Short mmCIF file of C-alpha atoms in Angstrom, two decimals:
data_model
loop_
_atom_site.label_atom_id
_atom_site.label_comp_id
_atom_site.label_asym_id
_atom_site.label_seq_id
_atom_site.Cartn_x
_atom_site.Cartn_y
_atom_site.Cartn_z
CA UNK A 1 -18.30 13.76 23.33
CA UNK A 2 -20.21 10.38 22.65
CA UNK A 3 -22.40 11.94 20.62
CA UNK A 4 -19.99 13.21 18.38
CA UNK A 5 -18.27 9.70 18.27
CA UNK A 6 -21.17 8.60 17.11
CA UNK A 7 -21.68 11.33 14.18
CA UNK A 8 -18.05 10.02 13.16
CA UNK A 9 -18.54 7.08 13.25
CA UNK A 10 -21.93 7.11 11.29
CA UNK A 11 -20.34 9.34 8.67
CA UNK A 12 -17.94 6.94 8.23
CA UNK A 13 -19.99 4.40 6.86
CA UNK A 14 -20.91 6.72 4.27
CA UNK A 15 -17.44 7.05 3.02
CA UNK A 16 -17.96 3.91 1.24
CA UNK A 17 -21.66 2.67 0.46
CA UNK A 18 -21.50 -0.41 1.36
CA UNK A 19 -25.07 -1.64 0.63
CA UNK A 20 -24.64 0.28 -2.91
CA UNK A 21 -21.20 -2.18 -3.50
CA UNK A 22 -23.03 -5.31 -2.87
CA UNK A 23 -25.87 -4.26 -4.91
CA UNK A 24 -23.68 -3.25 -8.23
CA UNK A 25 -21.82 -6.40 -7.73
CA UNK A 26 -24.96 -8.01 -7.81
CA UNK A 27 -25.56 -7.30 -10.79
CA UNK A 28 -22.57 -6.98 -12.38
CA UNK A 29 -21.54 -10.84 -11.27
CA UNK A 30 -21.21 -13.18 -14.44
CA UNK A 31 -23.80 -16.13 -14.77
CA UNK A 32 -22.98 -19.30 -13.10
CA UNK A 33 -22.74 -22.49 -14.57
CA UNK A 34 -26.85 -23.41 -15.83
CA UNK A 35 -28.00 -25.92 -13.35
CA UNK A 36 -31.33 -27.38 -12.52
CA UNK A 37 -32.66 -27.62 -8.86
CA UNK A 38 -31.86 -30.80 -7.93
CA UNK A 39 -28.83 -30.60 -9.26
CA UNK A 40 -28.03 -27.44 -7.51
CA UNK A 41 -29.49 -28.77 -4.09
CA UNK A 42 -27.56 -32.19 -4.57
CA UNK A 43 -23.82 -30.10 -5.13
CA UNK A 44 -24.96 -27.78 -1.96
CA UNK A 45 -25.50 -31.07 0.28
CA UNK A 46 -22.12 -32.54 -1.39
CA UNK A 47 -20.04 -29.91 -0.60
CA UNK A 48 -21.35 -29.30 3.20
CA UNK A 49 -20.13 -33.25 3.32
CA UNK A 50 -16.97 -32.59 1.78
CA UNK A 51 -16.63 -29.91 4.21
CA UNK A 52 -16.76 -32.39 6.80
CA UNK A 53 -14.43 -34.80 5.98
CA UNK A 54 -11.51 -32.90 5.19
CA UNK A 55 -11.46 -31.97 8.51
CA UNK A 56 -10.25 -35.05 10.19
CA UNK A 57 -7.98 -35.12 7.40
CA UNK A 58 -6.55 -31.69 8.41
CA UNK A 59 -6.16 -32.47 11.79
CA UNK A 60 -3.89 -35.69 10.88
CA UNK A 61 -1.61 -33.49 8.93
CA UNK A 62 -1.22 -30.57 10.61
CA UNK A 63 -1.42 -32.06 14.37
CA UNK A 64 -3.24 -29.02 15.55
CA UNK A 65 -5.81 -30.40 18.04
CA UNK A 66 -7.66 -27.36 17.56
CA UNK A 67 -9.42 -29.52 14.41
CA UNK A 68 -11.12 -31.64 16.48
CA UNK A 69 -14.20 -28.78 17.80
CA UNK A 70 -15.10 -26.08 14.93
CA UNK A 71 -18.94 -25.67 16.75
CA UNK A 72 -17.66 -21.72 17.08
CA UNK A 73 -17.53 -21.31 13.09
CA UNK A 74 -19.87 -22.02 10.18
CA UNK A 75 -19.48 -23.17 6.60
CA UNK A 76 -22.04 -21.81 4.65
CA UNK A 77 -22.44 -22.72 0.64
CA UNK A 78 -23.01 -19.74 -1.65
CA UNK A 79 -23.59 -17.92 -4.61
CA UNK A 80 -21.15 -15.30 -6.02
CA UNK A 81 -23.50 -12.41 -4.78
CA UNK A 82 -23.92 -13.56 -1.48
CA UNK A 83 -19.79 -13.95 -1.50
CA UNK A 84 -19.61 -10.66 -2.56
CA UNK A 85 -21.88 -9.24 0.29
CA UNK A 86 -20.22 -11.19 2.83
CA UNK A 87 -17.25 -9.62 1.63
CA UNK A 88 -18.55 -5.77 1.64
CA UNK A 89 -19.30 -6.78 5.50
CA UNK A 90 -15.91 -8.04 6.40
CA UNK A 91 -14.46 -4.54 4.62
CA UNK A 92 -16.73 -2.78 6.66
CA UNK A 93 -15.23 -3.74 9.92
CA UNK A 94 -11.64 -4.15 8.49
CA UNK A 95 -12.15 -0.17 7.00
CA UNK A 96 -14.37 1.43 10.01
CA UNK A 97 -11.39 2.22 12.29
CA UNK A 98 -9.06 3.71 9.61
CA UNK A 99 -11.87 5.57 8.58
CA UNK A 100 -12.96 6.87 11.51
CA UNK A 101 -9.38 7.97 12.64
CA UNK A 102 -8.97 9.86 9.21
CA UNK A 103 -12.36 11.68 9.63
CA UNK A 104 -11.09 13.00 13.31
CA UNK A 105 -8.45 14.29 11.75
CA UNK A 106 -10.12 16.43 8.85
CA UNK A 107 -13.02 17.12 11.52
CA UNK A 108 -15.19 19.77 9.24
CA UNK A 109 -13.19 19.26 6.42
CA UNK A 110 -15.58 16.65 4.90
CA UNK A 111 -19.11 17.26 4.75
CA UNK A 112 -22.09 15.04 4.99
CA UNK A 113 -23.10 15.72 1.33
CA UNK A 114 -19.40 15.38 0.13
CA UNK A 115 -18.48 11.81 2.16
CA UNK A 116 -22.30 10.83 0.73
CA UNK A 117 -20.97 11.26 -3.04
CA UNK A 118 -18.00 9.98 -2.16
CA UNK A 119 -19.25 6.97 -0.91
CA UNK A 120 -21.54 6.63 -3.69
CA UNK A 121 -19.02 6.89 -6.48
CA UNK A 122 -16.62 4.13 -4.06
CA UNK A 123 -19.25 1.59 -3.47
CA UNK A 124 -19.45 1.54 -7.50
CA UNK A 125 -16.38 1.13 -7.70
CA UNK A 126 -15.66 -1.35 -5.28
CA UNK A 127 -18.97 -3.38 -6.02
CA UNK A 128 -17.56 -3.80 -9.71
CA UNK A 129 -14.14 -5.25 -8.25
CA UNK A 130 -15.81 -7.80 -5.99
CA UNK A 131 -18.24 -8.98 -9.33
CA UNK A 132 -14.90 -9.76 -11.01
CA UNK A 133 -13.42 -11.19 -8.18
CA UNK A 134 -16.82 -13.01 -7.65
CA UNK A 135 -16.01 -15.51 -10.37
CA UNK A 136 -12.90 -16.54 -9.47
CA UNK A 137 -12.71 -17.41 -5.62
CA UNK A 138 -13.59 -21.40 -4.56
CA UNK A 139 -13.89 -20.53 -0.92
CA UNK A 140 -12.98 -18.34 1.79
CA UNK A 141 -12.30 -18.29 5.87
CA UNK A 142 -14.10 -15.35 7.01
CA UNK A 143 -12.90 -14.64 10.41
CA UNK A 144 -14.39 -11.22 10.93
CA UNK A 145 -17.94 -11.46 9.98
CA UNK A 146 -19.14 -11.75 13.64
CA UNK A 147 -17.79 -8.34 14.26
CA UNK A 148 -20.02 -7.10 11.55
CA UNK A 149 -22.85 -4.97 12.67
CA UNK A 150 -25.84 -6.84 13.49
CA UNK A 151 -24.02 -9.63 12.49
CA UNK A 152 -25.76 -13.87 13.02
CA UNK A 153 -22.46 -15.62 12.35
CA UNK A 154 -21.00 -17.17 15.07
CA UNK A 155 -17.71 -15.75 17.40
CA UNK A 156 -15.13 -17.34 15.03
CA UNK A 157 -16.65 -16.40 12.11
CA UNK A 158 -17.47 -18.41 9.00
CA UNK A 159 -16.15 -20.26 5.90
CA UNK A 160 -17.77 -19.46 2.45
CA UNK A 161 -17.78 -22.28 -0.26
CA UNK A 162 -18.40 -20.66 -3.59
CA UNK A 163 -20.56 -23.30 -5.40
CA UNK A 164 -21.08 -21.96 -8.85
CA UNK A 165 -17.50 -20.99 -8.83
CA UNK A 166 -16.06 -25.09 -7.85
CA UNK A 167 -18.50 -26.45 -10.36
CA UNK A 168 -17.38 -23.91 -13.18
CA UNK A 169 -13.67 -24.87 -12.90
CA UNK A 170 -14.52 -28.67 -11.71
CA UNK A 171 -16.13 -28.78 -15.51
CA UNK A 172 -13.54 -26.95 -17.14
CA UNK A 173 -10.91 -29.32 -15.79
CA UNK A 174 -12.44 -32.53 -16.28
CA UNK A 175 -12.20 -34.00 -12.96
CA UNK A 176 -14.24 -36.12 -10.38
CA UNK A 177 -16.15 -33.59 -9.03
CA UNK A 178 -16.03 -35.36 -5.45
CA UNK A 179 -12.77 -35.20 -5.47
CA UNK A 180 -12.24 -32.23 -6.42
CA UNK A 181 -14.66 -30.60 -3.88
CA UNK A 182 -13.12 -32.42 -1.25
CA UNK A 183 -9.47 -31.50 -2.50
CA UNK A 184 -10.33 -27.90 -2.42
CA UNK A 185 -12.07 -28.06 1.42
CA UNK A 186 -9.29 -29.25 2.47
CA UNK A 187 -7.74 -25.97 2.05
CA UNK A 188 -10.62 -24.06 2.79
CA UNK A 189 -10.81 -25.88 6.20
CA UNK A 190 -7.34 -25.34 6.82
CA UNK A 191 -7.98 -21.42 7.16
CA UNK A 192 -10.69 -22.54 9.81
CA UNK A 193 -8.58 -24.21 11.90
CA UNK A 194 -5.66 -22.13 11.87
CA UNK A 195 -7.89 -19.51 13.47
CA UNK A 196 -8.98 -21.74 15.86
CA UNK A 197 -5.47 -22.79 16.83
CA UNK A 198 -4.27 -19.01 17.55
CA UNK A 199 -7.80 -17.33 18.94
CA UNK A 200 -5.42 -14.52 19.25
CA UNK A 201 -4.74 -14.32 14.94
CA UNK A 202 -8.21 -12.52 14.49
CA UNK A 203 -7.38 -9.43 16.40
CA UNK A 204 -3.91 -9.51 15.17
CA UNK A 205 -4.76 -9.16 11.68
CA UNK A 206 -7.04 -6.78 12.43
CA UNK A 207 -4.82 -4.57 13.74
CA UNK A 208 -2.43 -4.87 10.85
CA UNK A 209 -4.93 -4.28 8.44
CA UNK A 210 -6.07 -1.51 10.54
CA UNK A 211 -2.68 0.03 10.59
CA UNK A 212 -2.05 -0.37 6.83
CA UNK A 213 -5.12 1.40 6.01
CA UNK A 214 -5.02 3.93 8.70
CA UNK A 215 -1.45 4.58 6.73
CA UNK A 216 -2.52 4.99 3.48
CA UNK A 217 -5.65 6.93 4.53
CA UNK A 218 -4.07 9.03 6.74
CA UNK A 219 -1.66 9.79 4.06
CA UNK A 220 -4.94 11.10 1.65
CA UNK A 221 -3.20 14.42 0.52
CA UNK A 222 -0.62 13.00 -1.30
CA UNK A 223 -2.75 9.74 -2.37
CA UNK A 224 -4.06 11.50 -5.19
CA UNK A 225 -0.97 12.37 -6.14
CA UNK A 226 0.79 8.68 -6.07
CA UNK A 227 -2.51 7.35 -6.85
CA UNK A 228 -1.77 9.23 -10.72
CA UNK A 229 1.54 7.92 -10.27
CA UNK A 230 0.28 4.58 -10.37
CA UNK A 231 -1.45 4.76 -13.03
CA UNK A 232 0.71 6.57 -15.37
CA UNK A 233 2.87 2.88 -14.29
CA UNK A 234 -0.14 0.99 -15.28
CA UNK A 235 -0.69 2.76 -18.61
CA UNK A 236 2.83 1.85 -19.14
CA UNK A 237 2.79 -1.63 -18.52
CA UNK A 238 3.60 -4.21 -21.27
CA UNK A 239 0.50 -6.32 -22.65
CA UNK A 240 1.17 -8.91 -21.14
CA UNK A 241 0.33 -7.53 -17.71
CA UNK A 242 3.42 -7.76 -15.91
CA UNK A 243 4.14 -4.93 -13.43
CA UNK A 244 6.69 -3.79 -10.55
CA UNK A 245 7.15 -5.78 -7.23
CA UNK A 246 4.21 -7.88 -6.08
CA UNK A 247 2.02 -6.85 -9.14
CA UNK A 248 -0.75 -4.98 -6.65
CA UNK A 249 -1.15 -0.95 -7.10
CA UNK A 250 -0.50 -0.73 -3.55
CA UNK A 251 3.30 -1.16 -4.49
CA UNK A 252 2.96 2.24 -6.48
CA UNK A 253 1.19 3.47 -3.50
CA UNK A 254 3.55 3.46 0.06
CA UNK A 255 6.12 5.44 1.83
CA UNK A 256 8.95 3.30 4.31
CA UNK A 257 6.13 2.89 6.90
CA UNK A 258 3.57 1.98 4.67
CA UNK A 259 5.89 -0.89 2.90
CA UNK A 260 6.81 -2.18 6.43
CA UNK A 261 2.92 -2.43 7.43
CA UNK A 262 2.27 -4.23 3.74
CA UNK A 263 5.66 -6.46 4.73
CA UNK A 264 4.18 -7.65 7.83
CA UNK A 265 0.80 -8.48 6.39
CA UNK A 266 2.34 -9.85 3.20
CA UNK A 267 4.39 -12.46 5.71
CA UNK A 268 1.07 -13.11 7.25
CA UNK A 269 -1.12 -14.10 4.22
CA UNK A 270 1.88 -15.71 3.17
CA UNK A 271 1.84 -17.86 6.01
CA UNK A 272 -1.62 -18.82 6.09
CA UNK A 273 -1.93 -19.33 2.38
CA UNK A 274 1.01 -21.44 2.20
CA UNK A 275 0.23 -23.71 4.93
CA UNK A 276 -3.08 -24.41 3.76
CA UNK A 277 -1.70 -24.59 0.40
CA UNK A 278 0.78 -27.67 1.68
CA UNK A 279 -2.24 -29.32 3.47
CA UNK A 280 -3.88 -29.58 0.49
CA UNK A 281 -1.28 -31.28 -1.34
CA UNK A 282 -0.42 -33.71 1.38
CA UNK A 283 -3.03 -35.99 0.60
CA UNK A 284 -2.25 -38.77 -1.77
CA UNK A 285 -4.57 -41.29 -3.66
CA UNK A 286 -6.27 -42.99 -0.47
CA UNK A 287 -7.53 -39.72 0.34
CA UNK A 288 -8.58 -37.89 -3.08
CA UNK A 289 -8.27 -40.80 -5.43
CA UNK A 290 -7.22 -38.60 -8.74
CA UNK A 291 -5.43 -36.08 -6.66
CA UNK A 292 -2.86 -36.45 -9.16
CA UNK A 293 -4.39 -35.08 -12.34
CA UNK A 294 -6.54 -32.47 -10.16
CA UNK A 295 -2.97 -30.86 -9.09
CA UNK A 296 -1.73 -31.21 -12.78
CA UNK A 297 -4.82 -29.67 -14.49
CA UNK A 298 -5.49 -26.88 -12.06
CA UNK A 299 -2.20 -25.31 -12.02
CA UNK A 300 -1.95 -25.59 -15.65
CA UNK A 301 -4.93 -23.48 -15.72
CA UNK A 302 -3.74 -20.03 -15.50
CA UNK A 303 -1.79 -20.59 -18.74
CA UNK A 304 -5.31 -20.08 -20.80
CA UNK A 305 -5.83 -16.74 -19.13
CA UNK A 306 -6.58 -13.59 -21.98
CA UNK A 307 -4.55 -10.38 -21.75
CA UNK A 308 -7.32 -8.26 -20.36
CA UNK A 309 -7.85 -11.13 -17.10
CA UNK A 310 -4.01 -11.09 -16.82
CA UNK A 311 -3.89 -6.91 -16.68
CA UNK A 312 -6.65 -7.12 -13.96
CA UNK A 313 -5.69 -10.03 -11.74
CA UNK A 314 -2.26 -8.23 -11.82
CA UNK A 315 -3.73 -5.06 -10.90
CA UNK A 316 -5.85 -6.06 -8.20
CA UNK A 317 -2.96 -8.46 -7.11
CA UNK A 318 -4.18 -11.71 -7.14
CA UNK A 319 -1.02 -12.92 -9.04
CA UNK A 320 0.38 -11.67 -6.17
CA UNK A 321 -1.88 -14.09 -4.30
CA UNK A 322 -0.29 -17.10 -6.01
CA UNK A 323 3.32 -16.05 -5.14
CA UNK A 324 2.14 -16.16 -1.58
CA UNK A 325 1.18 -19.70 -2.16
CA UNK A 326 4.26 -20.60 -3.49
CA UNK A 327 6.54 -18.68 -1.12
CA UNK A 328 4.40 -19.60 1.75
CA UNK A 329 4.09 -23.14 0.77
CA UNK A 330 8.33 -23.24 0.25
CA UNK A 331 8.47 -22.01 4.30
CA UNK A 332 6.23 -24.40 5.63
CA UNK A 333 7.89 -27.49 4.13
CA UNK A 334 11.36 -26.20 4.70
CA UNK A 335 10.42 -25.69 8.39
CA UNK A 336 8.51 -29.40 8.26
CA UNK A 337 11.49 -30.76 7.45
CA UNK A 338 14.05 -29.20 9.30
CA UNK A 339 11.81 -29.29 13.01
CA UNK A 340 9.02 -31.15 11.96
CA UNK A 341 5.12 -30.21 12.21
CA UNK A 342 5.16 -29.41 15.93
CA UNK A 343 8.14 -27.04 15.45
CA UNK A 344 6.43 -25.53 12.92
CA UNK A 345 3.40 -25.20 14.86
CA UNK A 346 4.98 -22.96 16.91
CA UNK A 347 3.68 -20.09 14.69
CA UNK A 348 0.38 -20.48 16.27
CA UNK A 349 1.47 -19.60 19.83
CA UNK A 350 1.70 -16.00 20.02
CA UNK A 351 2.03 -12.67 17.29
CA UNK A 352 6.08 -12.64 17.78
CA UNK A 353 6.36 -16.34 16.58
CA UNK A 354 5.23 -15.38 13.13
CA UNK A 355 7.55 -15.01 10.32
CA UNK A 356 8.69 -12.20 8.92
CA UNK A 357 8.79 -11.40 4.97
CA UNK A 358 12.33 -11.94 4.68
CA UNK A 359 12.13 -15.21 7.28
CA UNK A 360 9.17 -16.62 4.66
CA UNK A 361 11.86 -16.33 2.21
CA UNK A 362 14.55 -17.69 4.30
CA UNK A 363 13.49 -20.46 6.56
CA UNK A 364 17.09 -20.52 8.32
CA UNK A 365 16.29 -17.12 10.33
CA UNK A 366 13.18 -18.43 11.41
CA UNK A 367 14.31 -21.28 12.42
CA UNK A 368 17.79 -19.63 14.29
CA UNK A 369 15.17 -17.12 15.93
CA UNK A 370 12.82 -19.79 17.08
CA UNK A 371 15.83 -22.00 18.36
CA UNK A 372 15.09 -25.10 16.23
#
């Protein structure tokens, strides 16, 4: 019986090849900005000390005490390959279970050679994804990379700063580049210390992640099937890349159970998003002296975007992405200022104080629910 746990779960890391998807993004990732060595070693040591003090910072606004000791997390500063490694690791352990569960089901259905083309032929795939996505992400909270296998990053996990990534957009905007790097960490930071407030969010998303995919995986017959249904709706699409519902192909891709599983985790990244997204812009001048013009240039950015960007940032959802920072961000101050931060801070205590998709868009039934 172990033994044939073990042949599953082995075969399912060939469903995807994971070391083939960080290799093709690789080399697929767009040049960074051209910097010399000194210049690149003095932006690595500025951002590790930007790192640093937004976290005091964080700690004032949000009141979460948890701020005050991060020693079980690490920021690291990388390139856009290394992001998009770190990234096929994290899928890894987010996928493994789902896949696993799907492969026990089709026992001798699948065989080595077939899940080994498979995986081949997915790991392309989802290697070129992460080299586009490569060049747009500042930073990121990774919170399951210790659960990778043979994994060096710490129990809470680690926080990725994208340095070619905040330079290129620091340039295009025009901005102090200290402030800027310090404006953006405090976001960044924000997603490490929310997971250090609830210890308990880690597994929680896991498991909703876990659920979603073991949904849509379990659901493989007919995936085909809505999967060409999708993208007949793609084809269809207007030029300007507007699409159905959240913008994502997973909309074009559920049944009831699978849009209640997407609900839940759509509240979730909502959540987080938004309240980092609120920490960021509670700083004023004394903090990030041209704060001002930072907020106004960045969000005018995505006006400049082509056609083709817009198609596949709708596509892969990051659009959607935004609207969680907006919706997200509308919660957290509507619940700021009805119960202040330590009612809001409730959310951290336990999986049933979270909001729900239609609570993030109505902050009364949260609040009625919580009593506040």
């Amino acid at each position: 019986m172990e033994s044939s746990a073990s042949e599953t779960s082995a075969q399912a890391h060939t469903l995807i090849n994971w070391e083939l998807a960080a290799s093709t993004a690789a080399r697929l990732t767009p040049a960074g900005p051209t910097l010399g060595s000194a210049e690149i070693g003095a932006a690595v040591e500025n951002l590790r000390l930007m790192a640093e003090i937004s976290v005091p910072h964080v700690h004032d606004i949000t009141g979460l005490d948890a701020a005050r000791d991060l020693r079980d997390s690490a920021v690291l500063v990388v390139d856009r390959a290394s992001w998009a490694k770190a990234n096929t690791q994290s899928f890894a352990v987010m996928l493994k279970p789902a896949m696993e569960k799907m492969l026990e089901g089709r026992r001798g259905t699948i065989s080595p050679g077939a899940a080994s083309v498979s995986g081949a032929i997915t790991g392309s795939q989802l290697g070129a994804i992460l080299a586009f996505l490569s060049s747009k992400v500042l930073g990121q909270y990774d919170p399951f990379s210790a659960l990778a296998e043979n994994s060096t990053a710490p129990a809470a996990g680690r926080l990725l700063l994208v340095a070619p990534n905040i330079i290129t957009v620091e340039r295009e905007l025009n901005v102090e580049p200290a402030d800027f790097r310090l404006w953006v960490c405090l976001h960044e930071q924000t997603h490490r210390v929310q997971f250090a407030a609830a210890p308990w969010l880690r597994h929680h998303m896991l498991d909703e992640i876990e659920n979603l995919s073991g949904l849509l995986l379990g659901n493989v017959d007919s995936l085909m099937e809505r999967a060409a249904a999708a993208a007949k709706s793609l084809k269809d699409r207007p030029a300007s890349g507007a699409g159905p519902g959240r913008g994502a192909i997973l909309d074009l891709l559920q049944n009831p159970e699978e849009k209640a599983a997407l609900s839940r985790l759509t509240a979730l990244m909502s959540l987080l998003e938004g309240h980092a997204n609120v920490v960021m812009d509670a700083v004023d001048a004394g903090i990030v002296p041209s704060v001002k013009t930072i907020r106004q240039r960045f969000n005018a950015r995505g006006n400049d975007r082509g056609v083709i960007e817009k198609f596949i940032r709708s596509l892969l959802g990051l659009d959607a992405k935004m609207r969680q920072y907006s919706d997200g961000s509308k919660f957290v101050r509507e619940v700021v200022a009805a119960a202040g931060m330590e009612g809001f801070n409730k959310v951290w205590e336990s999986a049933g104080q979270l909001p729900t998709e239609p609570e993030i868009h109505d902050s009364k039934l949260w609040l009625e629910r919580m009593g506040l």
